[in-house]
Short mmCIF file of C-alpha atoms in Angstrom, two decimals:
data_model
loop_
_atom_site.label_atom_id
_atom_site.label_comp_id
_atom_site.label_asym_id
_atom_site.label_seq_id
_atom_site.Cartn_x
_atom_site.Cartn_y
_atom_site.Cartn_z
CA UNK A 1 3.88 4.06 -22.69
CA UNK A 2 3.64 1.69 -19.73
CA UNK A 3 6.17 -1.09 -19.21
CA UNK A 4 6.08 -4.43 -17.38
CA UNK A 5 9.75 -4.65 -16.41
CA UNK A 6 9.66 -7.92 -14.45
CA UNK A 7 7.14 -9.63 -16.76
CA UNK A 8 4.65 -10.43 -13.99
CA UNK A 9 1.60 -9.18 -15.84
CA UNK A 10 1.48 -5.91 -13.90
CA UNK A 11 2.71 -2.58 -15.19
CA UNK A 12 5.74 -1.25 -13.32
CA UNK A 13 6.24 2.24 -14.73
CA UNK A 14 5.10 4.88 -17.18
CA UNK A 15 7.39 6.60 -19.64
CA UNK A 16 5.77 9.84 -20.79
CA UNK A 17 7.06 12.23 -23.44
CA UNK A 18 5.30 15.30 -24.80
CA UNK A 19 6.72 17.67 -27.42
CA UNK A 20 5.22 21.16 -27.70
CA UNK A 21 5.93 22.98 -30.96
CA UNK A 22 6.77 26.65 -30.35
CA UNK A 23 7.12 29.74 -32.47
CA UNK A 24 10.55 31.38 -32.59
CA UNK A 25 9.30 34.14 -30.26
CA UNK A 26 7.68 31.80 -27.72
CA UNK A 27 9.39 30.69 -24.50
CA UNK A 28 8.43 28.28 -21.71
CA UNK A 29 9.00 29.39 -18.12
CA UNK A 30 6.62 27.05 -16.30
CA UNK A 31 4.76 23.78 -16.60
CA UNK A 32 1.53 22.51 -15.02
CA UNK A 33 0.60 18.98 -16.02
CA UNK A 34 -2.05 16.47 -14.95
CA UNK A 35 -1.53 12.77 -15.72
CA UNK A 36 -4.53 10.52 -15.07
CA UNK A 37 -4.45 6.83 -14.10
CA UNK A 38 -6.77 3.91 -13.48
CA UNK A 39 -5.71 2.64 -10.04
CA UNK A 40 -6.79 -0.83 -8.85
CA UNK A 41 -6.29 -2.95 -5.73
CA UNK A 42 -7.46 -6.57 -5.85
CA UNK A 43 -6.02 -8.55 -2.96
CA UNK A 44 -7.42 -7.84 0.51
CA UNK A 45 -9.69 -5.05 -0.71
CA UNK A 46 -11.22 -4.67 -4.17
CA UNK A 47 -10.86 -1.02 -5.05
CA UNK A 48 -10.78 0.92 -8.32
CA UNK A 49 -10.52 4.64 -8.95
CA UNK A 50 -9.53 7.23 -11.51
CA UNK A 51 -6.58 9.08 -10.00
CA UNK A 52 -4.00 11.61 -11.08
CA UNK A 53 -0.46 12.86 -10.64
CA UNK A 54 -0.02 16.63 -10.67
CA UNK A 55 3.23 18.18 -11.84
CA UNK A 56 4.01 21.86 -11.41
CA UNK A 57 7.37 23.50 -11.95
CA UNK A 58 8.77 26.90 -12.94
CA UNK A 59 12.15 28.16 -14.14
CA UNK A 60 13.62 31.69 -13.91
CA UNK A 61 15.02 31.32 -17.44
CA UNK A 62 13.40 29.87 -20.59
CA UNK A 63 13.86 26.12 -20.85
CA UNK A 64 14.11 23.54 -23.58
CA UNK A 65 13.11 20.48 -21.55
CA UNK A 66 11.79 19.47 -18.14
CA UNK A 67 12.38 15.95 -16.81
CA UNK A 68 10.63 14.25 -13.87
CA UNK A 69 11.46 10.90 -12.25
CA UNK A 70 9.39 9.72 -9.28
CA UNK A 71 6.95 7.23 -7.73
CA UNK A 72 3.17 7.22 -7.82
CA UNK A 73 2.13 6.69 -4.20
CA UNK A 74 -1.20 5.92 -2.58
CA UNK A 75 -2.46 8.38 0.03
CA UNK A 76 -5.29 7.41 2.40
CA UNK A 77 -7.29 9.34 4.98
CA UNK A 78 -9.37 6.31 5.97
CA UNK A 79 -9.10 2.51 5.64
CA UNK A 80 -10.63 0.75 2.67
CA UNK A 81 -13.50 -1.71 3.02
CA UNK A 82 -13.04 -5.50 3.09
CA UNK A 83 -15.99 -6.68 1.01
CA UNK A 84 -17.53 -5.76 -2.31
CA UNK A 85 -16.20 -3.48 -5.02
CA UNK A 86 -15.34 0.03 -3.86
CA UNK A 87 -15.76 2.25 -6.92
CA UNK A 88 -16.82 5.52 -5.31
CA UNK A 89 -13.91 7.36 -6.95
CA UNK A 90 -14.08 5.55 -10.27
CA UNK A 91 -15.04 8.76 -12.05
CA UNK A 92 -12.93 10.94 -14.30
CA UNK A 93 -10.75 13.48 -12.54
CA UNK A 94 -11.71 15.99 -15.24
CA UNK A 95 -15.39 16.12 -16.18
CA UNK A 96 -15.01 16.24 -19.94
CA UNK A 97 -18.78 16.37 -20.54
CA UNK A 98 -19.35 19.48 -18.44
CA UNK A 99 -20.38 22.66 -20.33
CA UNK A 100 -19.13 24.89 -17.51
CA UNK A 101 -15.73 26.54 -17.79
CA UNK A 102 -15.13 26.31 -14.03
CA UNK A 103 -14.97 22.51 -14.26
CA UNK A 104 -11.89 22.85 -16.45
CA UNK A 105 -10.13 25.32 -14.18
CA UNK A 106 -6.94 23.73 -12.84
CA UNK A 107 -7.41 25.11 -9.34
CA UNK A 108 -10.93 23.66 -9.10
CA UNK A 109 -9.80 20.28 -10.48
CA UNK A 110 -7.00 19.94 -7.93
CA UNK A 111 -9.21 21.18 -5.06
CA UNK A 112 -11.96 18.67 -5.87
CA UNK A 113 -9.43 15.87 -6.13
CA UNK A 114 -7.92 16.69 -2.74
CA UNK A 115 -11.35 16.30 -1.13
CA UNK A 116 -11.15 12.56 -1.71
CA UNK A 117 -10.26 10.20 1.11
CA UNK A 118 -8.10 8.10 -1.23
CA UNK A 119 -5.76 9.69 -3.79
CA UNK A 120 -2.46 9.16 -5.56
CA UNK A 121 0.40 11.65 -5.44
CA UNK A 122 3.87 11.95 -6.90
CA UNK A 123 6.65 11.20 -4.43
CA UNK A 124 8.27 14.18 -2.76
CA UNK A 125 11.64 13.41 -4.36
CA UNK A 126 10.22 13.81 -7.88
CA UNK A 127 11.85 17.21 -8.36
CA UNK A 128 11.67 18.43 -11.98
CA UNK A 129 14.99 19.09 -13.71
CA UNK A 130 15.07 21.92 -16.24
CA UNK A 131 17.33 22.11 -19.29
CA UNK A 132 17.99 25.39 -21.09
CA UNK A 133 19.28 26.34 -24.50
CA UNK A 134 16.43 25.49 -26.87
CA UNK A 135 17.39 25.96 -30.50
CA UNK A 136 15.11 27.87 -32.83
CA UNK A 137 12.43 25.59 -34.26
CA UNK A 138 12.92 22.87 -31.63
CA UNK A 139 9.92 21.84 -29.53
CA UNK A 140 9.73 22.12 -25.77
CA UNK A 141 9.89 18.61 -24.28
CA UNK A 142 8.18 17.30 -21.14
CA UNK A 143 9.57 13.91 -20.14
CA UNK A 144 8.49 11.87 -17.13
CA UNK A 145 9.28 8.44 -15.73
CA UNK A 146 6.72 7.46 -13.10
CA UNK A 147 7.19 4.14 -11.29
CA UNK A 148 4.44 2.11 -9.62
CA UNK A 149 6.04 0.80 -6.39
CA UNK A 150 4.61 -1.80 -4.03
CA UNK A 151 2.00 -0.05 -1.92
CA UNK A 152 1.03 -0.58 1.71
CA UNK A 153 -2.73 -0.02 1.90
CA UNK A 154 -4.79 -0.06 5.10
CA UNK A 155 -8.24 -1.67 5.21
CA UNK A 156 -10.86 -2.65 7.77
CA UNK A 157 -10.84 -6.47 8.12
CA UNK A 158 -14.07 -8.44 8.30
CA UNK A 159 -15.36 -10.42 11.30
CA UNK A 160 -14.26 -13.87 10.13
CA UNK A 161 -10.84 -12.59 9.11
CA UNK A 162 -10.37 -11.20 12.63
CA UNK A 163 -11.51 -14.52 14.15
CA UNK A 164 -9.09 -16.43 11.94
CA UNK A 165 -6.20 -14.16 12.90
CA UNK A 166 -7.09 -14.36 16.62
CA UNK A 167 -7.29 -18.18 16.47
CA UNK A 168 -3.86 -18.44 14.84
CA UNK A 169 -2.38 -16.19 17.53
CA UNK A 170 -4.07 -18.24 20.28
CA UNK A 171 -2.77 -21.57 18.95
CA UNK A 172 0.75 -20.19 18.58
CA UNK A 173 0.77 -18.90 22.17
CA UNK A 174 -0.71 -22.17 23.43
CA UNK A 175 2.01 -24.25 21.76
CA UNK A 176 4.71 -22.00 23.19
CA UNK A 177 3.16 -22.28 26.68
CA UNK A 178 3.02 -26.10 26.47
CA UNK A 179 6.62 -26.28 25.28
CA UNK A 180 7.85 -24.04 28.12
CA UNK A 181 5.83 -25.91 30.75
CA UNK A 182 7.19 -29.29 29.57
CA UNK A 183 10.75 -27.97 29.70
CA UNK A 184 10.24 -26.63 33.22
CA UNK A 185 8.63 -29.87 34.42
CA UNK A 186 11.43 -31.98 32.94
CA UNK A 187 14.09 -29.75 34.51
CA UNK A 188 12.48 -29.87 37.97
CA UNK A 189 12.12 -33.67 38.06
CA UNK A 190 15.50 -34.44 36.55
CA UNK A 191 17.26 -32.25 39.10
CA UNK A 192 15.02 -33.40 41.98
CA UNK A 193 14.12 -29.85 42.96
CA UNK A 194 10.65 -30.85 44.18
CA UNK A 195 9.80 -32.93 47.24
CA UNK A 196 7.76 -35.99 46.27
CA UNK A 197 5.51 -37.91 48.71
CA UNK A 198 4.17 -41.30 47.56
CA UNK A 199 0.43 -41.60 47.96
CA UNK A 200 -1.32 -44.96 47.79
CA UNK A 201 -4.79 -45.13 46.37
CA UNK A 202 -7.62 -46.86 48.25
CA UNK A 203 -7.58 -49.85 45.91
CA UNK A 204 -3.85 -50.32 46.46
CA UNK A 205 -4.28 -50.28 50.27
CA UNK A 206 -7.15 -52.80 50.10
CA UNK A 207 -5.13 -55.12 47.87
CA UNK A 208 -2.21 -54.93 50.30
CA UNK A 209 -4.39 -55.86 53.29
CA UNK A 210 -5.88 -58.82 51.46
CA UNK A 211 -2.42 -60.05 50.61
CA UNK A 212 -1.37 -59.88 54.27
CA UNK A 213 -4.44 -61.77 55.46
#
């Protein structure tokens, strides 16, 4: 089940539990598991895709349980677009309608998924932990806690967004320049560091001559 821990309307993590009934003579030495997700971005870029998290782990001795705790992270090979809905990868990771056995082969599924420019992966620190000592008649348990952390996504901004950003930077620099220039001018005049020569305008000279006459 998915949980909204901070009650903001967005899911924060997935708690997954799978119990596999086994015969008394059956043992589990390895696990390969694909979990599929619907991944959406809606702020700067509108993007939706069907993604997956792949778990693979093996144990030298038969286990009773394997536990995984990690983050689902976004992996990009190219920036996302800035306009329109990008749904190029909004297709099932596993083609359930295909009649060909090769489309259900795990190696082919993972290889096709890795060809995408945008994928999700489990964090590197999501190391599975194995437990041993399964009692007869007990199922083998796969348990995973996968968190959805805040993601830094790169995208190609549009023309007007670039103009807006450039204008804000220009105004900020202009205000700083004016502030510095006013401070320098005030300092120079208050400390009389510049030589000043009075200059009379032509109208002032003419008015002076008329006053003398």
